[in-house]
Tab-separated table of C-alpha atoms and ligand atoms in Angstrom:
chain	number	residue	atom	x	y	z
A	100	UNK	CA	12.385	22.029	-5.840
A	101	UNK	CA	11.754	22.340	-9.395
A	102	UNK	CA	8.484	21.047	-11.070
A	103	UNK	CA	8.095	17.343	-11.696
A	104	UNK	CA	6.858	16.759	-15.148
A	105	UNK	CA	7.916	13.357	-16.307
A	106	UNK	CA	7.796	10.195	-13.853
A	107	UNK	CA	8.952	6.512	-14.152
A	108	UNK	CA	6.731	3.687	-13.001
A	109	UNK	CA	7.930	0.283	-12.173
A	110	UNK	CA	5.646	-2.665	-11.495
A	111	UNK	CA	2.772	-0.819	-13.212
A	112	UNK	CA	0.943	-4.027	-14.523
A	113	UNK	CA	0.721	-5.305	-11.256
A	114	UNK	CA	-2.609	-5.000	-8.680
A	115	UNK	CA	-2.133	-1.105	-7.566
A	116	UNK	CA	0.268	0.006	-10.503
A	117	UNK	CA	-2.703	0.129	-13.050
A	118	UNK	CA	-4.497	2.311	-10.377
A	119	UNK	CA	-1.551	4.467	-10.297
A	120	UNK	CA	-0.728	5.023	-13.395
A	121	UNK	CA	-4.535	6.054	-14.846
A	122	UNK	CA	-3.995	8.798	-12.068
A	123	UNK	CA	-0.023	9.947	-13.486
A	124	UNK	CA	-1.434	9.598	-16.720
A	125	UNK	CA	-4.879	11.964	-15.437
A	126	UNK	CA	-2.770	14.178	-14.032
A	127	UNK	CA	-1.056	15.096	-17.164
A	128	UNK	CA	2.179	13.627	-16.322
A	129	UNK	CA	4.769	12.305	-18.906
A	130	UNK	CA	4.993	8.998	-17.995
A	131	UNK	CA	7.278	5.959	-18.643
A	132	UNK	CA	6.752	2.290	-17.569
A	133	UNK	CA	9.924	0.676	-16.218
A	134	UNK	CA	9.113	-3.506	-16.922
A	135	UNK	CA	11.090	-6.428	-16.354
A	136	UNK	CA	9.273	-8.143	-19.852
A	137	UNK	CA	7.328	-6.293	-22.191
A	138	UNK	CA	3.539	-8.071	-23.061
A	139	UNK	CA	2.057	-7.059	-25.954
A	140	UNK	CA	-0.831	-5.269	-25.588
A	141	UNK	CA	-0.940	-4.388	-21.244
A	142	UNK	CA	-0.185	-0.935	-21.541
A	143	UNK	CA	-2.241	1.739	-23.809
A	144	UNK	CA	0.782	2.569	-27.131
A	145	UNK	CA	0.631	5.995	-26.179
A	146	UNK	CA	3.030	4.976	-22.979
A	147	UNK	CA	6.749	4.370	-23.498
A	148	UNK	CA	7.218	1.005	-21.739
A	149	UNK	CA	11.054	0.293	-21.353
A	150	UNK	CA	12.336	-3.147	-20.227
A	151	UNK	CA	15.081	-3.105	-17.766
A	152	UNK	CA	17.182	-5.162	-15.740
A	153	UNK	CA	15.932	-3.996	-12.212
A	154	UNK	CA	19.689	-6.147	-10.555
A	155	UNK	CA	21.317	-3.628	-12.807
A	156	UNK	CA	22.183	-0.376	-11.978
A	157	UNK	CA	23.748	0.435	-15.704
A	158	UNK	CA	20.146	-0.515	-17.495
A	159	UNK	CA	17.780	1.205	-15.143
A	160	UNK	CA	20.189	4.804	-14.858
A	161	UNK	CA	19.478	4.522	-18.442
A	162	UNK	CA	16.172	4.083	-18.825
A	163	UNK	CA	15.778	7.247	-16.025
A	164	UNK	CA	17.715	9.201	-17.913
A	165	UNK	CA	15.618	13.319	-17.918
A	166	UNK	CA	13.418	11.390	-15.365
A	167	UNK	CA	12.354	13.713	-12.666
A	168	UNK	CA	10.638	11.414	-10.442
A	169	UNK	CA	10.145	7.534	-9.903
A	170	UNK	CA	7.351	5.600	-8.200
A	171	UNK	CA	7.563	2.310	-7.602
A	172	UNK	CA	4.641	-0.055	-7.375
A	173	UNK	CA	7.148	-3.530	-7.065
A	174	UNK	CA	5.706	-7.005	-5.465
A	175	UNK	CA	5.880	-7.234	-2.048
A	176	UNK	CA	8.734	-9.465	-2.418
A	177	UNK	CA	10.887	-7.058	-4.719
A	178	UNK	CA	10.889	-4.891	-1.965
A	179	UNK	CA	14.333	-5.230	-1.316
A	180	UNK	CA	15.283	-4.840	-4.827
A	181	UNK	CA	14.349	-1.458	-4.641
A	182	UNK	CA	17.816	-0.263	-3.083
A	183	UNK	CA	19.236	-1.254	-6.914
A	184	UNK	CA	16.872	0.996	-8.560
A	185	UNK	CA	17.331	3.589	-5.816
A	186	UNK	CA	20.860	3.645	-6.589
A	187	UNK	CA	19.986	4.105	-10.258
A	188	UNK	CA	17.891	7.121	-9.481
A	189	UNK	CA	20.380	9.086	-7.738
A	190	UNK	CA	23.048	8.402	-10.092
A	191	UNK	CA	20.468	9.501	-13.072
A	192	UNK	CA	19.599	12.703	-11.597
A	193	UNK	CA	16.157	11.598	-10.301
A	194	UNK	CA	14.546	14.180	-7.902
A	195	UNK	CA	11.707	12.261	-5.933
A	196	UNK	CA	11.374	8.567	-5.275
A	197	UNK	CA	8.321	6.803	-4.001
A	198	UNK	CA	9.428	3.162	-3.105
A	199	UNK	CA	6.775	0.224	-2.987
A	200	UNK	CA	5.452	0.224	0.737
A	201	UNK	CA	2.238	1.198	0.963
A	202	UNK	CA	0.444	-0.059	3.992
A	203	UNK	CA	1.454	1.085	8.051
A	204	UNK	CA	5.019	0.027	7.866
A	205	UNK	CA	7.431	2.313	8.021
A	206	UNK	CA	5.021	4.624	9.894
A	207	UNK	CA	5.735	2.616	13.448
A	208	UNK	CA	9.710	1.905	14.645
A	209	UNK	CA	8.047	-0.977	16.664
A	210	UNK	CA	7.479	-3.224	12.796
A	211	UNK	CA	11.492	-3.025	12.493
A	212	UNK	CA	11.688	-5.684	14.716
A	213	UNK	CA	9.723	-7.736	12.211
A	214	UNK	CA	11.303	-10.208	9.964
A	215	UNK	CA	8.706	-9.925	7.314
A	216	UNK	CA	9.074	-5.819	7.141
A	217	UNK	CA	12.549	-4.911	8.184
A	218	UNK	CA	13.412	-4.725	4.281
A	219	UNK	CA	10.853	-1.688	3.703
A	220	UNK	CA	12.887	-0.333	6.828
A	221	UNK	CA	15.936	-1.152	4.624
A	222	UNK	CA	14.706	1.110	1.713
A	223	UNK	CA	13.541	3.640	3.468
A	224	UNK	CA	16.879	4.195	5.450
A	225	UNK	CA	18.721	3.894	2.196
A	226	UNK	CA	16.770	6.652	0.749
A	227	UNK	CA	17.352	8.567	3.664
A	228	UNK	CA	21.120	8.367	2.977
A	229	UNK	CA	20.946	9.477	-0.627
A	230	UNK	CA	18.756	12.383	0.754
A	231	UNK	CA	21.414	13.260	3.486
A	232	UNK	CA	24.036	13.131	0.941
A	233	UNK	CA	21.335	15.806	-1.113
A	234	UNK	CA	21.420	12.959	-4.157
A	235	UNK	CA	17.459	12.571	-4.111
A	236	UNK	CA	14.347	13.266	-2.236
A	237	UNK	CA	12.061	10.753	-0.803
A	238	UNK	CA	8.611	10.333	-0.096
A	239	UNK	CA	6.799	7.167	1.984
A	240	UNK	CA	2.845	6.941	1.559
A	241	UNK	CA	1.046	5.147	3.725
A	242	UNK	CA	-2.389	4.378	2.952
A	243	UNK	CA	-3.391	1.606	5.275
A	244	UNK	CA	-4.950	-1.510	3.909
A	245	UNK	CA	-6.127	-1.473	0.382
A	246	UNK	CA	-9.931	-1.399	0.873
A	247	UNK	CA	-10.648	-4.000	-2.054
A	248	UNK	CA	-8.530	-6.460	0.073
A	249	UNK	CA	-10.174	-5.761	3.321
A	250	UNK	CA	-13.740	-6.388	1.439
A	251	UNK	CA	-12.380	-9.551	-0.953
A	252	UNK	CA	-13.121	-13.501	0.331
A	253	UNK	CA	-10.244	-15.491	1.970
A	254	UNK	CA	-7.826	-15.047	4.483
A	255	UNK	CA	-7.357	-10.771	3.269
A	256	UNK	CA	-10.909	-9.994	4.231
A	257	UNK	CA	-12.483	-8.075	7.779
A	258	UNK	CA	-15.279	-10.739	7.651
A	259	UNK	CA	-16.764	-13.439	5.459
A	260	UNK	CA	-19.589	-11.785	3.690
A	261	UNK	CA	-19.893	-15.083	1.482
A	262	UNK	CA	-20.871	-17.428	4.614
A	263	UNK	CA	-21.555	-14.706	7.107
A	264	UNK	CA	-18.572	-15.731	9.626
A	265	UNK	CA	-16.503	-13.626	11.318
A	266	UNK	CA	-13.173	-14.222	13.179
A	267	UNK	CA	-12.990	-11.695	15.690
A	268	UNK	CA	-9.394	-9.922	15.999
A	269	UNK	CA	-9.111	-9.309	20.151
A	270	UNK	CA	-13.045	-7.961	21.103
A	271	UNK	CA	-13.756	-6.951	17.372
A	272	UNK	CA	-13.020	-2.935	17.747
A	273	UNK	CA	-9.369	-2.683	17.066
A	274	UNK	CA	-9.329	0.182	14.709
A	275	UNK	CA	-7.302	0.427	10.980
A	276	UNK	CA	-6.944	2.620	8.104
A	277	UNK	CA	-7.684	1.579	4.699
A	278	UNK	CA	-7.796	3.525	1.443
A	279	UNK	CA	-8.922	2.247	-2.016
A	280	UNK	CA	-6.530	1.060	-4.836
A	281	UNK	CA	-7.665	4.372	-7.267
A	282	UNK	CA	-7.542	7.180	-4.006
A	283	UNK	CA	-3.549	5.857	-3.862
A	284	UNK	CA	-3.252	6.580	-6.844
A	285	UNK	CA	-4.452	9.893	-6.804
A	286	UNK	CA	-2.445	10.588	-3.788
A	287	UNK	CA	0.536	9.566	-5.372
A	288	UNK	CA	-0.326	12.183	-7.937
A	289	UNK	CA	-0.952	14.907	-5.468
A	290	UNK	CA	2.354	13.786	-4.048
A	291	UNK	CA	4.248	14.790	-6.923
A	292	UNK	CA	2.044	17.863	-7.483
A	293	UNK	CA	3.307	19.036	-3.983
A	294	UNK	CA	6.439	18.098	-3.851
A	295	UNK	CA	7.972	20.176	-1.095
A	296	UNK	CA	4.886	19.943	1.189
A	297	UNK	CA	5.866	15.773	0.950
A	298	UNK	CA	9.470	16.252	0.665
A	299	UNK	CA	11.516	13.420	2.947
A	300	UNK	CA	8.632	12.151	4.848
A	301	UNK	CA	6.165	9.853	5.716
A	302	UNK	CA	2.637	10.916	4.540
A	303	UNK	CA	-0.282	9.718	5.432
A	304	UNK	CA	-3.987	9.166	3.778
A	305	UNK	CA	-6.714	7.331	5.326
A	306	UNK	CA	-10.142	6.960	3.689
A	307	UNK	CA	-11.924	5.504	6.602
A	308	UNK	CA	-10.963	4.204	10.174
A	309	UNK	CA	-12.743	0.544	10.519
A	310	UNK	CA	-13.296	-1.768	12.765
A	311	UNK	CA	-14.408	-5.281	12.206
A	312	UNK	CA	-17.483	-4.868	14.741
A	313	UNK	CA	-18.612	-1.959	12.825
A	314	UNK	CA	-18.949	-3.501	9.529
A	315	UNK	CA	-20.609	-6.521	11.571
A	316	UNK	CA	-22.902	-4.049	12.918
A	317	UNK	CA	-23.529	-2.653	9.393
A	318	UNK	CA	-24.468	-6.165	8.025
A	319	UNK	CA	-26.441	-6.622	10.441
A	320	UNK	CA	-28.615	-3.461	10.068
A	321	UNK	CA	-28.747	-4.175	6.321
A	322	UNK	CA	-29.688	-8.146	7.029
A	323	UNK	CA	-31.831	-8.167	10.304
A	324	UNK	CA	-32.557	-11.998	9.673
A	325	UNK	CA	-28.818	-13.653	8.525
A	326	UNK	CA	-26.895	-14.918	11.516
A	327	UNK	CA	-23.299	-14.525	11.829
A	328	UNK	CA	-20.842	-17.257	13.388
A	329	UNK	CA	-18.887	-15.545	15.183
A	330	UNK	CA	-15.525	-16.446	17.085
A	331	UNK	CA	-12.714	-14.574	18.262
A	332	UNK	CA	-8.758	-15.244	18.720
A	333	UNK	CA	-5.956	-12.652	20.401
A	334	UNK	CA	-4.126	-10.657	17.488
A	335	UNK	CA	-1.125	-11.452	19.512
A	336	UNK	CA	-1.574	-15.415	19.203
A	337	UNK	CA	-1.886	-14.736	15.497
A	338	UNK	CA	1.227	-12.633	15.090
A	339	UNK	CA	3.363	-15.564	17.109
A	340	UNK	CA	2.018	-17.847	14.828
A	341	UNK	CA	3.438	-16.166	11.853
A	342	UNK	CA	6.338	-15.452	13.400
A	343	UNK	CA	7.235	-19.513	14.007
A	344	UNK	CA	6.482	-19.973	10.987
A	345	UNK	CA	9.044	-17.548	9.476
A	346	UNK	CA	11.495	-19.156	11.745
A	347	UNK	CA	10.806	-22.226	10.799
A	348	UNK	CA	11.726	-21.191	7.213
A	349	UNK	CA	7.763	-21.237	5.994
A	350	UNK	CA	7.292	-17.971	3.764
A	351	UNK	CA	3.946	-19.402	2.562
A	352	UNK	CA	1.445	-17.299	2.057
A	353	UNK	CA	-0.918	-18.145	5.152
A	354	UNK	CA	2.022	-17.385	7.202
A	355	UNK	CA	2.311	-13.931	5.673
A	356	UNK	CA	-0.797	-13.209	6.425
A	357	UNK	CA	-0.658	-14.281	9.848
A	358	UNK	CA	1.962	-11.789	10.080
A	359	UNK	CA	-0.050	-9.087	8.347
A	360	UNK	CA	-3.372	-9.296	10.387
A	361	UNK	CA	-1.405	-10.061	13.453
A	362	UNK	CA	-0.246	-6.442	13.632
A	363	UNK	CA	-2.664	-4.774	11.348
A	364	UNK	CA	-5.393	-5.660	13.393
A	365	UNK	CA	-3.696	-4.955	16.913
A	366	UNK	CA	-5.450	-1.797	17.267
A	367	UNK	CA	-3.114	1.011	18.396
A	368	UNK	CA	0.089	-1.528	18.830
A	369	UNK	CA	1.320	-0.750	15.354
A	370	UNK	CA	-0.548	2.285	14.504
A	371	UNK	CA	-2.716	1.248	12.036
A	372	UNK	CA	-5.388	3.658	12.751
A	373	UNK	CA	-4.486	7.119	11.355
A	374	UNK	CA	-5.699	9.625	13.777
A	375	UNK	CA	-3.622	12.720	11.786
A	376	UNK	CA	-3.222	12.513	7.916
A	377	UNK	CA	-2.389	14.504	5.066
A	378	UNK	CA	-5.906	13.765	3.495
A	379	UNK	CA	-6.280	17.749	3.071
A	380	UNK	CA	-2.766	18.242	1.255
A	381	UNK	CA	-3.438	15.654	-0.873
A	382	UNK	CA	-7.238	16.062	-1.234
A	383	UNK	CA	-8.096	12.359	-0.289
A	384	UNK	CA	-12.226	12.861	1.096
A	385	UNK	CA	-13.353	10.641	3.581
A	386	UNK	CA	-15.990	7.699	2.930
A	387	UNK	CA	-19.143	8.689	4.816
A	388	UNK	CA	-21.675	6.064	6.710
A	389	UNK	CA	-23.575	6.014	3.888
A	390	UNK	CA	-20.956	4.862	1.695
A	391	UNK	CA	-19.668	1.957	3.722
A	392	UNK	CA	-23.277	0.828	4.248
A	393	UNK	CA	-22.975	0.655	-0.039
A	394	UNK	CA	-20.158	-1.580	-0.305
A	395	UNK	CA	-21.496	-4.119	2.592
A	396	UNK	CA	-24.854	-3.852	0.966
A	397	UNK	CA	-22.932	-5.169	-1.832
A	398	UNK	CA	-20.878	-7.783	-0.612
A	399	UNK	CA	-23.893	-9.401	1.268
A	400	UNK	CA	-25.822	-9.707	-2.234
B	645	NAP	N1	-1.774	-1.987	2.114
B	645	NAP	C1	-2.203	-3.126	1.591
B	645	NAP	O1	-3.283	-3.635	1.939
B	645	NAP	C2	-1.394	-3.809	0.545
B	645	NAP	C3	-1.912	-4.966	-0.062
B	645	NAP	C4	-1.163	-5.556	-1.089
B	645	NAP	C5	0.065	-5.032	-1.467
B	645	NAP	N2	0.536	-3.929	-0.816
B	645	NAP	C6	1.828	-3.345	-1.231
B	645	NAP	O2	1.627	-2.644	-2.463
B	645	NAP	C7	2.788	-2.768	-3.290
B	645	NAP	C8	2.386	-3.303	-4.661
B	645	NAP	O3	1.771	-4.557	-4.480
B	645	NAP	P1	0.974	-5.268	-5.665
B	645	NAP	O4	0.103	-6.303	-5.025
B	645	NAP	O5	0.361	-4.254	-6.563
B	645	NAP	O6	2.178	-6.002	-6.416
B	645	NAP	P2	2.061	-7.161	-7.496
B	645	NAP	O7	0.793	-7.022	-8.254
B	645	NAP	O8	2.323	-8.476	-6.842
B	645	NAP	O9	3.341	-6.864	-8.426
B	645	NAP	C9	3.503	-5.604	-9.038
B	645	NAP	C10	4.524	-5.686	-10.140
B	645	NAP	O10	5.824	-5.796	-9.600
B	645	NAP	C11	6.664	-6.277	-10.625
B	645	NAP	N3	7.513	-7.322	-10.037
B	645	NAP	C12	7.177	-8.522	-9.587
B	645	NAP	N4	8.262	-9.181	-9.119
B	645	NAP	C13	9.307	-8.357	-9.304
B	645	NAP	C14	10.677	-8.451	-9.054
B	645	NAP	N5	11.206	-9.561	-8.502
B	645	NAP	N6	11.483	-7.382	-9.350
B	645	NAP	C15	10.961	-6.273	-9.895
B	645	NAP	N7	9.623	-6.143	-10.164
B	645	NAP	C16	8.826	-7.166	-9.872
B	645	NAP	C17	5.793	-6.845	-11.744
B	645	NAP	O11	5.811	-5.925	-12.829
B	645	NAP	P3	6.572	-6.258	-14.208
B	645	NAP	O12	6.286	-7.695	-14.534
B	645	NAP	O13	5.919	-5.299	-15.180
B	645	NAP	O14	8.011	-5.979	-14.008
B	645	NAP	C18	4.436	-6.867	-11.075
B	645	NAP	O15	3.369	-6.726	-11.970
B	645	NAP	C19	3.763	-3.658	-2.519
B	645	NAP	O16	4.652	-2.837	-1.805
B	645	NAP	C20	2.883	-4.396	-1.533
B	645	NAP	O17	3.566	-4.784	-0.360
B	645	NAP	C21	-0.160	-3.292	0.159
């Protein structure tokens, strides 16, 4: 495949998009922000920032037009909307795309049978079909859980730093992968820097394997003399829970996230421990002991 030199971003002024495109833009890319409304002063004026219909296949082959490669950074609920600008992509010539995913989604067969995911199974099978038919290339990365959102208060975070209570998924040692918003968007970088070692695959990065009882134990090394309240509830009871909730037509939040944790933290269920990754290829380093004990140090300050 030939070199990738200029890449199209859409939903960069969203929470990871920023991250990834300071690491395009690092990485010497050309790069051009696909938005649905243009705000004046988000993006720095030396990036061309095109507004586009993203239900419109005619505006956004337009606005790829000499685009070699697209990554998209959409909402969690424009995942499905993807297939339009997938569509767009092949038609404009596009080489690579990188559709918004990022998590352990499309990494286990078992999450099709998921309301809440089967549309990032969707995507993914209609960029296989556009790669079958040799139209484009794909590439899936999945990172795990952000690592911002597994430290932040509320119903994201491992543990409650704040009031020192934690909700115990199962016995506490269910292991997941996380990787910080600015390491994905290095990978993605590194992606398009090798783009036939990441050619029509999954790959995978993983910055650290946790566990909820580890970071316990780390809080508890740092803080001999704060007790934790701890309780504990069966990942599977929380998954159901989403799951009658979707049924019952709730799409709230809470009920997401019941749906999130519920497989994210089922241990090896869903496989959201990365045991082999493409850390090396794409030169992701791990976080040492050291390091976590630095960002739980911080969050029990
Ligand atoms: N692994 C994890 O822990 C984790 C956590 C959170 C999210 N994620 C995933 O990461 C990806 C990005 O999430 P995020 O939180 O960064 O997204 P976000 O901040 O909610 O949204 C990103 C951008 O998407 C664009 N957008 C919003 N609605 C859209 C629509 N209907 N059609 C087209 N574009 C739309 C907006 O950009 P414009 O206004 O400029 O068009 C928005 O700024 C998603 O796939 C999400 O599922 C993973």
């Amino acid at each position: 495949m030939s070199e990738i030199k200029s890449v199209a971003i859409a939903g960069a002024s969203g929470t990871l998009g920023p991250h990834v495109l300071k690491a395009l833009i690092d990485a010497k890319f050309q790069v051009k922000i696909l938005t649905r409304s243009k705000k004046p002063r988000q993006f720095d004026t030396s990036v061309d920032v095109v507004e586009v219909d993203f239900t419109s296949v005619e505006s956004l082959t337009a606005a790829l037009k000499g685009i070699d490669a697209v990554v998209s950074t959409v909402a969690g609920a424009a995942i499905k909307t993807q297939t339009v600008l997938i569509d767009a992509a092949a038609v404009a010539g596009v080489k690579r795309f990188i559709p918004s995913e990022y998590g352990s989604v499309t990494t286990n067969p078992k999450l099709e049978a998921i309301p809440f995911y089967d549309n990032a199974f969707k995507v993914k099978h209609h960029l296989q079909e556009k790669a079958d038919a040799g139209q484009l290339t794909w590439t899936v990365l999945a990172c795990g859980a952000f690592l911002e959102f597994l430290f932040a208060p509320g119903a994201a975070g491992l543990l409650d730093f704040t009031d020192r209570k934690a909700t115990l998924f199962d016995a506490g040692d269910n292991r997941l992968s996380s990787t910080s918003l600015a390491t994905v968007g290095k990978a993605i970088a590194e992606i398009l820097k090798n783009s036939e070692a990441t050619k029509n695959r999954v790959v995978k990065v993983s910055e650290v394997i946790l566990t909820q009882n580890q970071l316990l134990r780390i809080a508890e090394k740092l803080r001999p003399e704060d007790k934790w309240e701890i309780s504990k509830v069966a990942a599977s009871v929380v998954l159901k829970e989403g799951l009658d909730g979707l049924n019952a037509g709730d799409f709230s939040l809470p009920v997401i996230f019941k749906i999130i944790k519920g497989t994210a933290l089922a241990g090896e269920i869903y496989g959201s421990a990365y045991d082999e990754t493409d850390n090396e290829l794409l030169g992701v380093k791990e976080l040492t002991e050291e390091d976590l004990e630095n960002i739980v140090a911080e969050k029990l300050a």
